[in-house]
Tab-separated table of C-alpha atoms in Angstrom:
chain	number	residue	atom	x	y	z
A	1	MET	CA	-53.556	-24.324	-14.599
A	2	LEU	CA	-53.615	-20.562	-15.160
A	3	ASP	CA	-55.109	-19.236	-18.366
A	4	PHE	CA	-52.495	-16.658	-19.431
A	5	MET	CA	-53.406	-13.760	-21.718
A	6	PRO	CA	-50.711	-13.557	-24.465
A	7	VAL	CA	-49.310	-10.031	-24.862
A	8	VAL	CA	-47.729	-9.028	-28.181
A	9	LEU	CA	-45.703	-5.959	-29.185
A	10	SER	CA	-46.578	-4.145	-32.396
A	11	ASN	CA	-45.094	-1.082	-34.056
A	12	GLN	CA	-48.210	-0.765	-36.205
A	13	THR	CA	-50.918	1.825	-35.569
A	14	ALA	CA	-54.171	0.320	-34.322
A	15	GLU	CA	-57.239	0.233	-36.529
A	16	ALA	CA	-59.340	3.385	-36.429
A	17	HIS	CA	-62.273	1.753	-34.647
A	18	TRP	CA	-60.103	1.393	-31.515
A	19	GLY	CA	-59.960	5.169	-31.191
A	20	ARG	CA	-57.123	7.666	-31.409
A	21	ALA	CA	-53.662	6.119	-30.924
A	22	PRO	CA	-54.601	3.498	-28.293
A	23	VAL	CA	-51.743	1.779	-26.477
A	24	LEU	CA	-53.659	-1.480	-26.131
A	25	THR	CA	-56.029	-3.454	-28.377
A	26	PHE	CA	-57.231	-7.049	-28.534
A	27	ARG	CA	-57.453	-9.519	-31.397
A	28	ALA	CA	-57.295	-13.271	-31.864
A	29	GLU	CA	-57.408	-13.793	-28.096
A	30	GLN	CA	-54.246	-11.724	-27.641
A	31	ALA	CA	-53.490	-8.292	-26.185
A	32	TRP	CA	-51.540	-6.056	-28.575
A	33	ILE	CA	-49.380	-3.172	-27.347
A	34	HIS	CA	-48.894	-0.447	-29.964
A	35	THR	CA	-45.489	1.022	-29.161
A	36	GLY	CA	-45.535	4.167	-31.303
A	37	ASP	CA	-42.729	6.697	-30.890
A	38	GLU	CA	-42.433	6.268	-27.070
A	39	PRO	CA	-42.256	2.488	-26.810
A	40	LEU	CA	-41.160	2.083	-23.189
A	41	ARG	CA	-43.662	4.596	-21.864
A	42	ARG	CA	-46.486	3.074	-23.880
A	43	ILE	CA	-45.554	-0.447	-22.794
A	44	GLN	CA	-45.728	0.656	-19.154
A	45	GLN	CA	-49.086	2.330	-19.787
A	46	ALA	CA	-50.448	-0.821	-21.429
A	47	ALA	CA	-49.244	-2.909	-18.505
A	48	ARG	CA	-51.197	-0.670	-16.116
A	49	LYS	CA	-54.350	-1.251	-18.143
A	50	LEU	CA	-53.832	-5.007	-18.111
A	51	ALA	CA	-53.136	-5.017	-14.370
A	52	ALA	CA	-56.423	-3.185	-13.792
A	53	MET	CA	-58.301	-5.947	-15.639
A	54	GLN	CA	-57.420	-8.442	-12.883
A	55	LEU	CA	-56.507	-11.194	-15.326
A	56	PRO	CA	-55.291	-14.522	-13.899
A	57	GLY	CA	-51.981	-14.007	-15.680
A	58	VAL	CA	-50.274	-12.550	-18.733
A	59	SER	CA	-47.521	-13.960	-20.929
A	60	LEU	CA	-45.136	-11.813	-22.992
A	61	VAL	CA	-44.917	-13.501	-26.406
A	62	GLY	CA	-43.636	-12.766	-29.907
A	63	ASP	CA	-40.756	-10.582	-31.083
A	64	GLY	CA	-39.367	-7.381	-29.599
A	65	TRP	CA	-39.421	-8.247	-25.913
A	66	ASP	CA	-35.877	-7.166	-25.051
A	67	MET	CA	-34.933	-6.533	-21.433
A	68	ALA	CA	-35.831	-2.823	-21.504
A	69	CYS	CA	-39.324	-3.567	-22.808
A	70	GLN	CA	-39.914	-6.322	-20.267
A	71	TRP	CA	-38.689	-4.084	-17.442
A	72	ALA	CA	-41.083	-1.328	-18.541
A	73	PHE	CA	-43.940	-3.837	-18.561
A	74	ALA	CA	-43.005	-5.206	-15.135
A	75	GLN	CA	-43.010	-1.702	-13.625
A	76	GLY	CA	-46.452	-0.938	-14.967
A	77	TYR	CA	-47.866	-4.341	-14.106
A	78	ALA	CA	-46.810	-4.248	-10.449
A	79	SER	CA	-49.475	-3.220	-7.968
A	80	ALA	CA	-50.153	-3.074	-4.238
A	81	LYS	CA	-53.194	-5.208	-5.046
A	82	LYS	CA	-51.255	-8.139	-6.429
A	83	PRO	CA	-52.004	-8.526	-10.164
A	84	GLY	CA	-52.127	-11.806	-12.013
A	85	GLU	CA	-48.967	-13.800	-12.603
A	86	LEU	CA	-46.455	-12.397	-15.097
A	87	ARG	CA	-44.710	-14.824	-17.457
A	88	LEU	CA	-41.654	-13.138	-18.984
A	89	ALA	CA	-40.266	-13.697	-22.467
A	90	PRO	CA	-36.938	-15.549	-22.899
A	91	LEU	CA	-33.679	-13.574	-22.690
A	92	ASN	CA	-30.034	-14.550	-22.688
A	93	ALA	CA	-28.705	-15.654	-19.301
A	94	GLY	CA	-27.098	-12.333	-18.363
A	95	GLU	CA	-30.133	-10.233	-19.228
A	96	GLN	CA	-32.475	-12.712	-17.557
A	97	LYS	CA	-30.507	-12.441	-14.305
A	98	GLU	CA	-30.490	-8.649	-14.529
A	99	LEU	CA	-34.242	-8.504	-15.048
A	100	ASN	CA	-34.939	-11.008	-12.279
A	101	ASP	CA	-32.663	-9.083	-9.882
A	102	ARG	CA	-34.433	-5.811	-10.641
A	103	ILE	CA	-37.860	-7.340	-10.123
A	104	LYS	CA	-36.847	-9.078	-6.894
A	105	VAL	CA	-35.317	-5.973	-5.317
A	106	THR	CA	-37.904	-3.443	-6.438
A	107	ARG	CA	-40.715	-5.735	-5.292
A	108	PHE	CA	-39.116	-5.754	-1.839
A	109	VAL	CA	-38.826	-1.957	-1.876
A	110	ARG	CA	-42.389	-1.411	-3.061
A	111	ASP	CA	-43.798	-3.894	-0.560
A	112	LEU	CA	-41.991	-2.085	2.265
A	113	VAL	CA	-43.325	1.293	1.147
A	114	ASN	CA	-46.847	-0.081	0.762
A	115	GLU	CA	-46.890	-1.847	4.127
A	116	THR	CA	-49.400	-0.551	6.662
A	117	PRO	CA	-47.726	1.561	9.362
A	118	GLU	CA	-49.254	-0.593	12.106
A	119	ASN	CA	-47.200	-3.530	10.798
A	120	LEU	CA	-43.979	-1.592	10.205
A	121	PRO	CA	-42.771	0.255	13.304
A	122	PRO	CA	-39.159	1.491	13.258
A	123	VAL	CA	-37.475	-1.599	14.714
A	124	GLU	CA	-39.461	-3.896	12.422
A	125	LEU	CA	-38.347	-1.892	9.380
A	126	CYS	CA	-34.723	-2.374	10.411
A	127	GLN	CA	-35.224	-6.097	10.976
A	128	ARG	CA	-36.873	-6.658	7.598
A	129	VAL	CA	-33.992	-4.945	5.831
A	130	ILE	CA	-31.449	-7.039	7.716
A	131	GLU	CA	-33.281	-10.263	6.853
A	132	PHE	CA	-33.511	-9.399	3.162
A	133	LEU	CA	-29.841	-8.487	2.847
A	134	GLU	CA	-28.732	-11.548	4.800
A	135	GLN	CA	-30.652	-13.730	2.350
A	136	LEU	CA	-28.746	-12.128	-0.534
A	137	ALA	CA	-25.330	-12.130	1.120
A	138	PRO	CA	-25.212	-14.741	3.897
A	139	GLY	CA	-22.262	-14.304	6.207
A	140	ARG	CA	-21.355	-10.914	4.725
A	141	ILE	CA	-23.759	-8.692	6.661
A	142	LYS	CA	-22.924	-7.184	10.052
A	143	SER	CA	-25.608	-5.152	11.752
A	144	ARG	CA	-26.868	-3.666	14.960
A	145	ILE	CA	-30.032	-1.773	15.844
A	146	ILE	CA	-29.805	1.083	18.346
A	147	GLU	CA	-33.241	1.888	19.727
A	148	GLY	CA	-35.095	3.985	22.271
A	149	GLU	CA	-33.103	5.480	25.121
A	150	ALA	CA	-29.879	4.040	23.747
A	151	LEU	CA	-30.140	6.585	20.910
A	152	ARG	CA	-30.186	9.448	23.411
A	153	GLU	CA	-27.338	7.934	25.389
A	154	GLN	CA	-25.192	7.596	22.256
A	155	GLY	CA	-25.945	11.113	21.020
A	156	TRP	CA	-28.252	10.358	18.080
A	157	VAL	CA	-30.421	13.268	19.058
A	158	GLY	CA	-32.438	13.765	15.859
A	159	THR	CA	-33.755	10.227	15.588
A	160	TYR	CA	-34.435	10.044	19.320
A	161	GLN	CA	-36.283	13.354	19.552
A	162	VAL	CA	-38.440	12.812	16.478
A	163	GLY	CA	-39.447	9.323	17.632
A	164	ARG	CA	-39.904	9.787	21.359
A	165	GLY	CA	-43.566	10.760	20.997
A	166	SER	CA	-44.449	7.197	19.960
A	167	ASP	CA	-44.872	4.199	22.248
A	168	ARG	CA	-42.858	2.231	19.673
A	169	PRO	CA	-39.201	3.229	19.961
A	170	PRO	CA	-37.191	4.998	17.271
A	171	ALA	CA	-34.243	3.065	15.897
A	172	MET	CA	-31.047	3.473	13.919
A	173	LEU	CA	-29.804	0.582	11.810
A	174	GLN	CA	-26.031	0.492	11.446
A	175	LEU	CA	-25.256	-2.200	8.882
A	176	GLU	CA	-22.177	-3.116	6.889
A	177	PHE	CA	-21.751	-5.259	3.806
A	178	CYS	CA	-18.334	-6.910	3.987
A	179	PRO	CA	-17.335	-8.898	0.885
A	180	PRO	CA	-14.736	-11.624	1.270
A	181	GLY	CA	-11.263	-10.264	1.910
A	182	GLN	CA	-12.515	-6.749	2.657
A	183	GLU	CA	-13.169	-7.118	6.391
A	184	GLN	CA	-10.277	-4.815	7.317
A	185	ALA	CA	-10.648	-2.483	4.361
A	186	PRO	CA	-11.896	1.059	4.943
A	187	ILE	CA	-15.538	1.846	4.299
A	188	ALA	CA	-15.830	2.735	0.619
A	189	ALA	CA	-19.293	4.322	0.802
A	190	ALA	CA	-22.261	4.914	3.066
A	191	LEU	CA	-25.947	4.939	2.146
A	192	VAL	CA	-28.236	6.898	4.467
A	193	GLY	CA	-32.027	6.647	4.415
A	194	LYS	CA	-34.920	8.436	6.093
A	195	GLY	CA	-37.157	5.850	7.735
A	196	ILE	CA	-40.171	7.720	9.118
A	197	THR	CA	-42.610	4.826	9.264
A	198	PHE	CA	-45.536	7.175	9.855
A	199	ASP	CA	-45.573	10.967	9.829
A	200	SER	CA	-48.446	12.766	11.499
A	201	GLY	CA	-46.453	15.992	11.342
A	202	GLY	CA	-46.155	16.013	15.120
A	203	TYR	CA	-47.480	19.189	16.756
A	204	SER	CA	-47.234	20.836	13.323
A	205	MET	CA	-49.920	18.348	12.421
A	206	LYS	CA	-50.776	17.521	8.827
A	207	ALA	CA	-54.313	17.713	7.503
A	208	SER	CA	-56.001	14.324	7.211
A	209	GLU	CA	-55.724	14.164	3.427
A	210	SER	CA	-51.994	14.890	3.637
A	211	MET	CA	-51.454	12.400	6.450
A	212	LEU	CA	-53.239	9.572	4.653
A	213	THR	CA	-50.231	8.566	2.551
A	214	MET	CA	-47.578	9.118	5.206
A	215	LYS	CA	-46.801	5.434	5.557
A	216	ILE	CA	-44.588	6.074	2.522
A	217	ASP	CA	-42.331	8.446	4.477
A	218	MET	CA	-39.855	5.621	4.975
A	219	GLY	CA	-39.305	5.497	1.202
A	220	GLY	CA	-35.745	6.752	1.588
A	221	ALA	CA	-34.823	3.863	3.876
A	222	ALA	CA	-36.406	1.391	1.462
A	223	THR	CA	-34.617	2.991	-1.501
A	224	VAL	CA	-31.099	2.882	-0.049
A	225	ALA	CA	-31.656	-0.663	1.231
A	226	GLY	CA	-32.798	-1.668	-2.243
A	227	ALA	CA	-29.814	0.068	-3.822
A	228	LEU	CA	-27.395	-1.882	-1.638
A	229	ALA	CA	-29.261	-5.119	-2.360
A	230	LEU	CA	-29.138	-4.607	-6.123
A	231	ALA	CA	-25.475	-3.599	-6.000
A	232	ILE	CA	-24.701	-6.809	-4.080
A	233	LEU	CA	-26.484	-8.849	-6.736
A	234	HIS	CA	-24.474	-6.966	-9.371
A	235	GLY	CA	-21.175	-7.972	-7.781
A	236	LEU	CA	-20.365	-5.153	-5.357
A	237	ASP	CA	-16.921	-5.947	-3.971
A	238	LYS	CA	-16.306	-3.059	-1.573
A	239	ARG	CA	-17.177	-2.560	2.078
A	240	VAL	CA	-20.305	-0.388	2.265
A	241	ALA	CA	-22.316	0.926	5.209
A	242	LEU	CA	-26.092	1.215	5.283
A	243	ILE	CA	-27.568	3.614	7.838
A	244	LEU	CA	-31.323	3.843	8.389
A	245	CYS	CA	-32.742	6.496	10.722
A	246	CYS	CA	-36.214	5.325	11.696
A	247	ALA	CA	-39.008	6.797	13.806
A	248	GLU	CA	-42.738	7.397	14.049
A	249	ASN	CA	-43.478	11.149	14.208
A	250	LEU	CA	-46.492	11.211	16.521
A	251	VAL	CA	-48.124	13.499	19.070
A	252	SER	CA	-48.160	12.674	22.785
A	253	GLY	CA	-47.088	14.099	26.100
A	254	HIS	CA	-43.611	12.795	25.279
A	255	ALA	CA	-43.330	14.269	21.761
A	256	TYR	CA	-40.778	16.897	20.815
A	257	LYS	CA	-42.141	20.409	20.531
A	258	LEU	CA	-41.877	23.680	18.685
A	259	GLY	CA	-39.207	25.802	20.322
A	260	ASP	CA	-37.098	22.837	21.450
A	261	ILE	CA	-33.388	23.054	20.676
A	262	LEU	CA	-31.451	19.964	19.615
A	263	HIS	CA	-27.685	19.719	20.071
A	264	TYR	CA	-25.985	17.410	17.582
A	265	LYS	CA	-22.694	15.561	17.944
A	266	ASN	CA	-20.837	17.985	15.662
A	267	GLY	CA	-21.793	20.924	17.890
A	268	THR	CA	-24.615	22.226	15.686
A	269	SER	CA	-27.653	23.480	17.594
A	270	VAL	CA	-31.054	23.373	15.893
A	271	GLU	CA	-34.240	25.178	16.910
A	272	ILE	CA	-37.435	23.307	16.083
A	273	VAL	CA	-39.808	25.677	14.294
A	274	ASN	CA	-41.747	22.921	12.491
A	275	THR	CA	-42.102	19.391	13.842
A	276	ASP	CA	-43.196	18.306	10.359
A	277	ALA	CA	-39.682	19.058	9.064
A	278	GLU	CA	-38.497	15.945	10.857
A	279	GLY	CA	-36.819	14.021	8.041
A	280	ARG	CA	-33.787	16.279	7.953
A	281	LEU	CA	-33.422	15.892	11.728
A	282	VAL	CA	-33.092	12.107	11.563
A	283	LEU	CA	-30.940	12.175	8.417
A	284	ALA	CA	-28.480	14.472	10.197
A	285	ASP	CA	-27.687	11.578	12.572
A	286	GLY	CA	-27.066	9.212	9.669
A	287	LEU	CA	-24.819	11.670	7.868
A	288	LEU	CA	-22.810	12.273	11.036
A	289	TYR	CA	-22.344	8.532	11.484
A	290	ALA	CA	-21.220	8.226	7.855
A	291	GLY	CA	-18.583	10.816	8.700
A	292	GLU	CA	-17.516	8.883	11.794
A	293	LEU	CA	-16.993	5.842	9.581
A	294	GLY	CA	-14.753	7.865	7.269
A	295	ALA	CA	-16.902	7.197	4.209
A	296	PRO	CA	-15.497	9.115	1.218
A	297	LEU	CA	-18.745	8.596	-0.718
A	298	VAL	CA	-22.186	9.252	0.821
A	299	PHE	CA	-25.572	8.943	-0.852
A	300	ASP	CA	-28.723	9.765	1.068
A	301	ALA	CA	-32.338	9.375	-0.002
A	302	ALA	CA	-35.517	10.702	1.553
A	303	THR	CA	-39.103	11.600	0.828
A	304	LEU	CA	-38.003	14.907	2.292
A	305	THR	CA	-39.971	17.882	0.973
A	306	GLY	CA	-43.211	18.776	-0.708
A	307	ALA	CA	-41.205	21.550	-2.320
A	308	ALA	CA	-39.395	19.007	-4.509
A	309	VAL	CA	-42.754	17.640	-5.654
A	310	THR	CA	-43.948	21.182	-6.371
A	311	ALA	CA	-40.847	21.800	-8.476
A	312	LEU	CA	-40.706	18.504	-10.368
A	313	GLY	CA	-44.054	16.787	-9.966
A	314	THR	CA	-43.921	13.065	-9.245
A	315	ASP	CA	-42.057	12.030	-12.394
A	316	TYR	CA	-38.540	13.065	-11.322
A	317	ASN	CA	-36.410	12.663	-8.216
A	318	ALA	CA	-34.521	15.800	-7.228
A	319	VAL	CA	-30.723	15.661	-6.957
A	320	PHE	CA	-28.680	18.022	-4.750
A	321	ALA	CA	-24.908	18.195	-4.302
A	322	LEU	CA	-22.138	20.600	-3.400
A	323	ASP	CA	-19.832	18.295	-5.380
A	324	LYS	CA	-20.863	19.403	-8.868
A	325	GLY	CA	-18.788	16.825	-10.707
A	326	LEU	CA	-20.354	13.985	-8.744
A	327	SER	CA	-23.798	15.485	-9.286
A	328	GLN	CA	-23.292	15.501	-13.048
A	329	ARG	CA	-22.105	11.899	-13.016
A	330	TYR	CA	-25.052	10.846	-10.861
A	331	LEU	CA	-27.489	12.426	-13.306
A	332	GLN	CA	-25.745	10.597	-16.146
A	333	TYR	CA	-26.099	7.309	-14.270
A	334	ALA	CA	-29.817	8.035	-13.903
A	335	ALA	CA	-30.137	8.611	-17.643
A	336	GLU	CA	-28.310	5.356	-18.360
A	337	GLN	CA	-30.671	3.463	-16.048
A	338	GLY	CA	-33.773	5.085	-17.515
A	339	GLU	CA	-34.805	6.752	-14.241
A	340	LEU	CA	-35.884	10.381	-14.291
A	341	HIS	CA	-33.783	12.631	-12.034
A	342	TRP	CA	-33.273	16.399	-12.190
A	343	PRO	CA	-30.868	18.777	-10.414
A	344	LEU	CA	-32.096	21.470	-8.032
A	345	PRO	CA	-29.899	24.223	-6.576
A	346	LEU	CA	-27.597	23.716	-3.611
A	347	GLU	CA	-24.839	26.088	-2.541
A	348	LYS	CA	-23.083	26.740	0.764
A	349	PHE	CA	-25.309	29.745	1.441
A	350	HIS	CA	-28.346	27.473	1.656
A	351	GLN	CA	-27.030	26.418	5.074
A	352	ASN	CA	-28.016	29.821	6.420
A	353	ASN	CA	-31.466	30.182	4.865
A	354	CYS	CA	-33.304	29.066	8.019
A	355	PRO	CA	-31.900	31.387	10.701
A	356	SER	CA	-32.767	31.130	14.386
A	357	PRO	CA	-32.318	33.727	17.166
A	358	TYR	CA	-31.738	30.893	19.639
A	359	ALA	CA	-29.598	28.317	17.810
A	360	ASP	CA	-27.136	27.918	14.943
A	361	THR	CA	-30.048	27.200	12.616
A	362	ALA	CA	-33.733	26.403	12.604
A	363	ASN	CA	-34.896	23.149	11.070
A	364	SER	CA	-37.026	25.061	8.545
A	365	LYS	CA	-38.694	28.387	8.028
A	366	PRO	CA	-41.802	28.895	10.164
A	367	VAL	CA	-44.095	29.119	7.146
A	368	LYS	CA	-46.159	26.521	5.304
A	369	GLY	CA	-44.013	24.197	3.200
A	370	GLY	CA	-40.813	25.840	4.361
A	371	GLY	CA	-41.274	28.845	2.082
A	372	PRO	CA	-39.655	29.521	-1.298
A	373	GLY	CA	-36.760	27.214	-2.132
A	374	GLY	CA	-37.781	24.791	0.608
A	375	ALA	CA	-36.145	21.754	-0.987
A	376	SER	CA	-32.820	23.559	-1.383
A	377	ASN	CA	-33.013	24.901	2.171
A	378	ALA	CA	-33.587	21.348	3.457
A	379	ALA	CA	-30.560	20.148	1.489
A	380	GLY	CA	-28.601	23.086	2.884
A	381	PHE	CA	-29.518	21.977	6.396
A	382	LEU	CA	-28.238	18.474	5.644
A	383	SER	CA	-24.990	19.869	4.261
A	384	ARG	CA	-24.088	21.032	7.787
A	385	PHE	CA	-23.706	17.376	8.791
A	386	VAL	CA	-21.895	15.763	5.865
A	387	PRO	CA	-18.201	14.846	5.904
A	388	ASN	CA	-15.492	16.286	3.658
A	389	GLY	CA	-17.190	19.643	3.152
A	390	GLY	CA	-19.821	17.964	1.000
A	391	MET	CA	-17.363	16.443	-1.458
A	392	GLY	CA	-18.447	12.921	-2.323
A	393	TRP	CA	-22.043	13.500	-1.158
A	394	VAL	CA	-25.314	13.370	-3.101
A	395	HIS	CA	-28.751	13.986	-1.592
A	396	VAL	CA	-31.794	12.613	-3.438
A	397	ASP	CA	-35.226	14.027	-2.583
A	398	LEU	CA	-37.536	11.230	-3.707
A	399	ALA	CA	-40.362	13.129	-5.372
A	400	ALA	CA	-41.032	10.119	-7.634
A	401	ALA	CA	-40.823	7.422	-4.949
A	402	ALA	CA	-44.566	6.974	-4.490
A	403	HIS	CA	-47.959	8.025	-5.800
A	404	SER	CA	-51.126	8.711	-3.851
A	405	ASN	CA	-53.348	7.226	-6.548
A	406	ASP	CA	-53.125	5.018	-9.623
A	407	ASN	CA	-52.087	6.871	-12.763
A	408	ALA	CA	-51.298	5.980	-16.356
A	409	LEU	CA	-47.844	4.607	-15.510
A	410	TRP	CA	-47.870	3.530	-11.868
A	411	SER	CA	-50.119	1.932	-9.323
A	412	ALA	CA	-50.785	3.768	-6.084
A	413	GLY	CA	-47.961	3.379	-3.563
A	414	GLY	CA	-44.240	2.855	-3.964
A	415	THR	CA	-42.431	2.926	-7.301
A	416	ALA	CA	-38.814	2.122	-6.293
A	417	VAL	CA	-37.654	4.835	-8.729
A	418	GLY	CA	-34.106	5.691	-7.724
A	419	VAL	CA	-32.943	2.213	-6.739
A	420	LEU	CA	-31.331	1.394	-10.100
A	421	THR	CA	-29.493	4.702	-10.282
A	422	MET	CA	-28.095	4.540	-6.761
A	423	ALA	CA	-27.013	0.903	-7.135
A	424	HIS	CA	-25.206	1.686	-10.388
A	425	ALA	CA	-23.599	4.825	-8.948
A	426	LEU	CA	-22.431	2.871	-5.896
A	427	ILE	CA	-20.650	0.265	-8.002
A	428	VAL	CA	-19.079	2.698	-10.471
A	429	GLU	CA	-17.993	5.297	-7.900
A	430	THR	CA	-16.342	2.734	-5.597
A	431	LYS	CA	-14.242	1.070	-8.311
C-alpha cells in the first residue's frame, strides 16, 4: 500500500525559519502550501517541488481544494518522468468529471509531445490520435491517412515536400467527428495542426542545441487533437474535422532544397528560402483542405516560430487573426480557462512581407529567424491559404506548448497549454 504524503492548503504565512515567503513547508508529517496572493501559481509551484522529491504519492486533504486549485496542482505535478500517484480531493460530480477529463486529455497531449521521435513517425502520430478519439467516441469517428506518394498525387505539396527527405513517409490525417444525427450536416469547424515529428531544419540545419528539443515540433497536432477530445467529452454536438499535417524534416538526397518552388492547389507558388520554415508549408495543406470542406470556423495550432517565443517568452501562446471580433472572443475564452494567450499583429499586408523574384511569395525571409516580425509574417503566409478571406480563422503560435528544461511551474517537455481554450472556443463558436 502506498504511503501518501498529505498536502494541505494554507492562507497563512510560513514561520520565519522557513525563509522568505516559501510556497511549501512541512509539519506534522504533512506538506503545507502557502497560497499567498497568487494562490493558483503558488500551488503549481509547490506541486513542482513535490514532484521533484519523487514521493510514492501525494494526497490533497483539508479545506480549499476546489477544482481550480486541484487543476493547478495537477499541472505542476505532471512530469515526463512519471511522479508518484496523485490522490485528488473530493468534488461534486460535475466538477470531478471536468477535472478528470482535463487530466486525461492533457496527459495524452503531453505524452505525445514528450515521446521520442524514433517511436513517433508521422503515420504513427496519426494512428495514435485516431485510437484515442475512437476510445472517447466509438462509432463517431471517420478517418483516413494519406501518406507518401499519395500526398503528391492528391496535391498536398507542402506536407509531401517537407517529408520526402525521410525514409518514413509524411502523412495527412483527415478525420471527422460525427455526432448522432449529424452525419449529413455540414462541417461546423475544422482544427488544423502542425505535426512535424522531428525537425532537423533540413538543409537550413539547426544547431545541435536547437535541434535537441525538436521532437516537440508536433505540438500543434497534439494540441488540436486534445482540443477535439476535450470538446467531445464536454458534449460537442456538431460535425468537426481534424486535419493533421505530419512529416519528419530531415536531410537526404531526397530532401527538398533551397530554391525549390512549390505550387499549391489554390494556385499559390512558394519559393523555398529556408527549409527550417517548414511548419507553414505543411499547415497550408491543412488550411486548404479545411476550405475544401467548407468549414466556416478554422482554428490552427503550431509550434511555428521562434519569433513568437522572443516576443512572449514561454508563458503565453500567440494569437493571430484577420477576424478581429473572433480574435477578441478567443482571447476572452483563454482568460476564462486560465490559459495565457496574447495577440500579435496580423493584417493583409503581412502576406507580402516575404517577397520572391521567382514565385508569388517566399516561405520566409532569407535571414536568421525570419527577420523582424517573423511570427506575423508566418501568419501572413498562412492567411494566403485560409477560406473566407480569413473570416472565422484563428492561428495560434504555441510559444507556451513546451519547455526545454524544468522550471518553477512546469516540467521539461509538453504543457498542453492551449487545449482548454481551443476546446471551449470550439463548443461556444459552433452553437
